CSV table of C-alpha atoms in Angstrom, one decimal:
chain,number,residue,atom,x,y,z
A,1308,ASP,CA,-36.4,12.2,-6.7
A,1309,GLY,CA,-32.9,12.9,-5.4
A,1310,GLY,CA,-31.2,10.0,-3.7
A,1311,ILE,CA,-28.3,7.6,-3.5
A,1312,THR,CA,-28.3,4.3,-5.3
A,1313,GLN,CA,-26.2,1.3,-4.6
A,1314,SER,CA,-25.9,-1.7,-6.8
A,1315,PRO,CA,-26.1,-4.6,-6.9
A,1316,LYS,CA,-28.2,-5.4,-3.9
A,1317,TYR,CA,-26.6,-8.8,-3.5
A,1318,LEU,CA,-23.1,-9.8,-4.7
A,1319,PHE,CA,-21.3,-13.1,-4.6
A,1320,ARG,CA,-17.5,-13.2,-4.8
A,1321,LYS,CA,-15.3,-16.2,-5.4
A,1322,GLU,CA,-12.0,-16.5,-3.6
A,1323,GLY,CA,-9.2,-14.4,-5.2
A,1324,GLN,CA,-11.7,-12.3,-7.2
A,1325,ASN,CA,-12.0,-8.5,-7.2
A,1326,VAL,CA,-15.5,-7.1,-7.2
A,1327,THR,CA,-16.7,-3.5,-7.5
A,1328,LEU,CA,-19.7,-2.0,-5.7
A,1329,SER,CA,-21.4,0.9,-7.3
A,1330,CYS,CA,-22.6,4.0,-5.5
A,1331,GLU,CA,-24.3,6.9,-7.4
A,1332,GLN,CA,-25.9,10.1,-5.9
A,1333,ASN,CA,-27.9,12.8,-7.6
A,1334,LEU,CA,-28.1,15.0,-4.5
A,1335,ASN,CA,-25.2,17.3,-5.6
A,1336,HIS,CA,-23.4,16.3,-2.4
A,1337,ASP,CA,-19.7,17.0,-2.2
A,1338,ALA,CA,-18.7,14.3,0.3
A,1339,MET,CA,-19.2,10.5,-0.1
A,1340,TYR,CA,-18.4,7.6,2.3
A,1341,TRP,CA,-18.2,3.8,2.4
A,1342,TYR,CA,-18.9,1.9,5.5
A,1343,ARG,CA,-18.9,-1.8,6.3
A,1344,GLN,CA,-21.4,-3.4,8.7
A,1345,ASP,CA,-21.0,-6.8,10.1
A,1346,PRO,CA,-23.9,-8.7,11.7
A,1347,GLY,CA,-25.1,-7.1,14.9
A,1348,GLN,CA,-22.4,-4.5,14.7
A,1349,GLY,CA,-22.0,-0.8,14.1
A,1350,LEU,CA,-20.6,0.8,11.0
A,1351,ARG,CA,-16.9,1.0,10.3
A,1352,LEU,CA,-15.5,3.6,7.9
A,1353,ILE,CA,-13.6,2.2,4.9
A,1354,TYR,CA,-12.9,5.3,2.7
A,1355,TYR,CA,-14.3,8.8,2.3
A,1356,SER,CA,-14.0,11.5,-0.3
A,1357,GLN,CA,-14.6,15.2,0.3
A,1358,ILE,CA,-14.0,16.3,-3.3
A,1359,VAL,CA,-13.6,14.9,-6.8
A,1360,ASN,CA,-10.2,13.2,-7.4
A,1361,ASP,CA,-9.4,13.1,-3.7
A,1362,PHE,CA,-10.2,10.5,-1.0
A,1363,GLN,CA,-8.9,9.4,2.4
A,1364,LYS,CA,-8.5,6.1,4.1
A,1365,GLY,CA,-10.9,5.3,7.0
A,1366,ASP,CA,-10.3,2.9,9.8
A,1367,ILE,CA,-10.4,-0.4,7.8
A,1368,ALA,CA,-9.1,0.5,4.3
A,1369,GLU,CA,-6.8,-2.5,3.9
A,1370,GLY,CA,-8.0,-4.7,1.0
A,1371,TYR,CA,-10.2,-2.0,-0.5
A,1372,SER,CA,-9.8,0.7,-3.1
A,1373,VAL,CA,-11.9,3.6,-4.3
A,1374,SER,CA,-12.0,6.2,-7.0
A,1375,ARG,CA,-13.8,9.6,-7.3
A,1376,GLU,CA,-13.6,10.7,-10.9
A,1377,LYS,CA,-17.1,12.2,-10.9
A,1378,LYS,CA,-18.9,14.1,-8.2
A,1379,GLU,CA,-21.9,11.7,-8.5
A,1380,SER,CA,-20.0,8.4,-8.3
A,1381,PHE,CA,-17.8,6.7,-5.6
A,1382,PRO,CA,-17.3,3.0,-6.5
A,1383,LEU,CA,-15.7,0.6,-4.0
A,1384,THR,CA,-13.5,-2.3,-5.1
A,1385,VAL,CA,-13.1,-5.2,-2.7
A,1386,THR,CA,-9.8,-6.8,-3.7
A,1387,SER,CA,-8.5,-10.3,-3.1
A,1388,ALA,CA,-6.3,-8.8,-0.4
A,1389,GLN,CA,-9.4,-8.4,1.8
A,1390,LYS,CA,-9.5,-11.7,3.7
A,1391,ASN,CA,-12.9,-11.5,5.2
A,1392,PRO,CA,-15.1,-9.5,2.8
A,1393,THR,CA,-18.5,-11.0,3.7
A,1394,ALA,CA,-20.5,-8.0,5.1
A,1395,PHE,CA,-23.1,-5.4,4.4
A,1396,TYR,CA,-21.6,-2.4,2.6
A,1397,LEU,CA,-23.2,1.0,2.9
A,1398,CYS,CA,-22.5,4.1,0.9
A,1399,ALA,CA,-23.5,7.6,2.1
A,1400,SER,CA,-23.2,11.2,1.0
A,1401,SER,CA,-23.4,14.6,2.6
A,1402,HIS,CA,-23.1,18.3,1.9
A,1403,ARG,CA,-19.7,20.0,2.2
A,1404,THR,CA,-17.6,18.5,5.0
A,1405,GLY,CA,-16.9,20.6,8.0
A,1406,VAL,CA,-20.5,21.7,8.1
A,1407,SER,CA,-23.0,20.0,10.3
A,1408,TYR,CA,-25.2,18.0,8.0
A,1409,GLY,CA,-26.6,14.5,8.3
A,1410,TYR,CA,-25.7,11.7,5.9
A,1411,THR,CA,-28.0,10.2,3.3
A,1412,PHE,CA,-27.5,6.5,2.9
A,1413,GLY,CA,-28.0,4.1,0.1
A,1414,SER,CA,-29.9,0.8,0.7
A,1415,GLY,CA,-26.7,-1.3,0.8
A,1416,THR,CA,-25.0,-4.1,-0.9
A,1417,ARG,CA,-24.7,-7.5,0.7
A,1418,LEU,CA,-21.4,-9.2,-0.3
A,1419,THR,CA,-20.9,-12.9,0.3
A,1420,VAL,CA,-17.8,-15.0,-0.5
A,1421,VAL,CA,-18.6,-18.3,-2.0
B,545,SER,CA,-12.3,3.3,16.0
B,546,GLN,CA,-15.7,3.3,17.7
B,547,GLN,CA,-16.5,6.6,19.3
B,548,GLY,CA,-20.0,6.0,20.6
B,549,GLU,CA,-21.1,3.3,22.9
B,550,GLU,CA,-24.8,2.6,23.2
B,551,ASP,CA,-26.8,1.3,26.0
B,552,PRO,CA,-28.7,-0.9,26.1
B,553,GLN,CA,-27.7,-3.2,23.3
B,554,ALA,CA,-31.3,-4.4,23.0
B,555,LEU,CA,-34.6,-3.1,24.3
B,556,SER,CA,-38.0,-4.7,24.2
B,557,ILE,CA,-41.1,-2.8,25.1
B,558,GLN,CA,-44.9,-2.8,24.5
B,559,GLU,CA,-46.6,-0.4,22.1
B,560,GLY,CA,-47.5,2.9,23.8
B,561,GLU,CA,-44.5,2.8,26.2
B,562,ASN,CA,-41.6,5.1,25.9
B,563,ALA,CA,-38.1,3.9,24.8
B,564,THR,CA,-34.9,5.5,25.9
B,565,MET,CA,-31.5,4.8,24.4
B,566,ASN,CA,-28.2,6.2,25.6
B,567,CYS,CA,-25.0,7.0,23.8
B,568,SER,CA,-21.6,7.8,25.4
B,569,TYR,CA,-18.6,9.1,23.5
B,570,LYS,CA,-15.0,9.9,24.3
B,571,THR,CA,-13.7,13.1,22.5
B,572,SER,CA,-15.0,16.6,21.9
B,573,ILE,CA,-17.6,16.8,19.2
B,574,ASN,CA,-19.2,19.3,16.8
B,575,ASN,CA,-22.5,17.5,16.8
B,576,LEU,CA,-24.1,14.2,17.6
B,577,GLN,CA,-26.6,12.5,15.3
B,578,TRP,CA,-29.1,9.7,15.6
B,579,TYR,CA,-30.0,7.3,12.8
B,580,ARG,CA,-32.4,4.5,12.4
B,581,GLN,CA,-31.9,1.2,10.5
B,582,ASN,CA,-34.6,-1.2,9.6
B,583,SER,CA,-33.4,-4.8,9.1
B,584,GLY,CA,-31.3,-5.2,6.0
B,585,ARG,CA,-31.7,-1.6,4.9
B,586,GLY,CA,-29.7,1.6,4.9
B,587,LEU,CA,-29.7,4.1,7.7
B,588,VAL,CA,-32.1,7.0,7.9
B,589,HIS,CA,-31.1,10.3,9.6
B,590,LEU,CA,-33.4,11.2,12.5
B,591,ILE,CA,-32.0,14.2,14.3
B,592,LEU,CA,-28.9,16.2,14.8
B,593,ILE,CA,-28.0,18.1,18.0
B,594,ARG,CA,-25.1,20.5,18.0
B,595,SER,CA,-22.5,20.7,20.8
B,596,ASN,CA,-24.0,24.0,22.1
B,597,GLU,CA,-27.5,22.6,22.3
B,598,ARG,CA,-28.9,20.6,25.3
B,599,GLU,CA,-32.2,19.3,24.0
B,600,LYS,CA,-34.0,18.9,20.7
B,601,HIS,CA,-37.4,17.6,19.7
B,602,SER,CA,-38.7,16.2,16.4
B,603,GLY,CA,-42.2,14.7,16.5
B,604,ARG,CA,-42.1,11.9,19.0
B,605,LEU,CA,-38.3,12.1,19.3
B,606,ARG,CA,-36.5,13.9,22.1
B,607,VAL,CA,-32.7,14.1,22.1
B,608,THR,CA,-30.6,15.4,25.0
B,609,LEU,CA,-26.9,16.1,25.0
B,610,ASP,CA,-24.7,16.5,28.0
B,611,THR,CA,-21.2,17.5,26.8
B,612,SER,CA,-19.8,17.5,30.4
B,613,LYS,CA,-20.6,13.8,30.7
B,614,LYS,CA,-20.0,13.1,27.0
B,615,SER,CA,-23.4,11.5,26.7
B,616,SER,CA,-26.7,11.7,24.8
B,617,SER,CA,-30.0,10.1,25.0
B,618,LEU,CA,-32.8,9.4,22.5
B,619,LEU,CA,-36.3,9.2,23.8
B,620,ILE,CA,-39.1,7.8,21.6
B,621,THR,CA,-42.5,8.5,23.2
B,622,ALA,CA,-45.7,6.5,22.7
B,623,SER,CA,-43.8,3.9,20.7
B,624,ARG,CA,-45.4,2.0,17.8
B,625,ALA,CA,-44.7,-1.4,16.3
B,626,ALA,CA,-43.3,0.4,13.3
B,627,ASP,CA,-40.6,1.9,15.5
B,628,THR,CA,-39.0,-1.6,15.7
B,629,ALA,CA,-35.5,-1.0,14.3
B,630,SER,CA,-31.8,-0.5,15.3
B,631,TYR,CA,-30.9,3.0,16.4
B,632,PHE,CA,-27.4,4.3,16.1
B,633,CYS,CA,-25.7,7.4,17.5
B,634,ALA,CA,-22.9,9.0,15.4
B,635,THR,CA,-20.5,11.7,16.4
B,636,ASP,CA,-18.8,14.4,14.3
B,637,GLU,CA,-15.5,14.7,16.2
B,638,MET,CA,-13.8,18.2,16.5
B,639,ARG,CA,-10.5,16.6,15.7
B,640,ASN,CA,-11.8,15.3,12.3
B,641,GLN,CA,-11.6,18.1,9.8
B,642,GLY,CA,-13.0,15.8,7.2
B,643,GLY,CA,-16.5,15.8,8.7
B,644,LYS,CA,-16.6,12.0,8.9
B,645,LEU,CA,-19.0,10.4,11.3
B,646,ILE,CA,-18.1,7.8,13.9
B,647,PHE,CA,-20.9,5.4,14.6
B,648,GLY,CA,-21.8,3.5,17.8
B,649,GLN,CA,-22.7,-0.2,18.0
B,650,GLY,CA,-26.4,0.5,18.0
B,651,THR,CA,-29.5,-0.3,20.1
B,652,GLU,CA,-31.9,-2.9,18.8
B,653,LEU,CA,-35.4,-1.8,19.7
B,654,SER,CA,-38.4,-4.2,19.5
B,655,VAL,CA,-41.8,-2.8,20.0
B,656,LYS,CA,-44.5,-5.5,20.6
B,657,PRO,CA,-48.0,-4.8,19.6
C-alpha cells in the first residue's frame, strides 16, 4: 500500500545533540513538508520541498535543517540551535505544487528533550 | 503565520447531534481543506473546497465556503463517538506559489455516547 512513513515514533534528545527524523513516501509525490505541532496547537511549517534538490524555509526554520536528495525521502535534522525542540513533528506529501490536492500525512514523531 | 482561526476551540455534543465548526481566514485563497486528527496521530484529509465553490458534500460531511466573508464551516451530521477528534482547516493561499498549506489552531470535538 502507498503511504508515508515517519520514524522513529518516539525520540529522546539530550541537550546539545543533533537528531534526525526520517520521512519516506512511496506515493510518487513531488512535494514534501515538515510541520511542528505543540500541545493543543495547530501546525506550523518548518521546511518544504517542491522538487528534488530544492527546499524552502517555512515560518519556523531556525534550528532545523533538511535535505531532499531523493524524491521519496525528506529527512529533518533538529540541531542544537533549536532551543525548544520538544514537540510532535509531522511530515506530509502532496502531488505537484500549484495544483489543488490534499496532503497525505505520516503518523508523526514525538521528540522529547531529556 | 496562522491563516485560519477556528471557532469554537472545543465542542462537546451527544451522539446523533450535528456538529458545526467554523474557520475564518485573512487572504485570498485557491482552496480550503479540512483535516481530522485523532489524538497522537497524523492528520487525515477530509474534504477540499475550491474558491469558486460554495458548498460540498462527502458522506456525513458538509462544507461551505463564503469567500466574501473569508469563512468556511464544516458540518458533521448525525455524529458518532468515533467522530471524536480535532478538526483543522487549512488554506492554500493565492500568494503562495509553492502550494504550501497554512493550518488553523483546530477545533477539538468530543462526541459522547
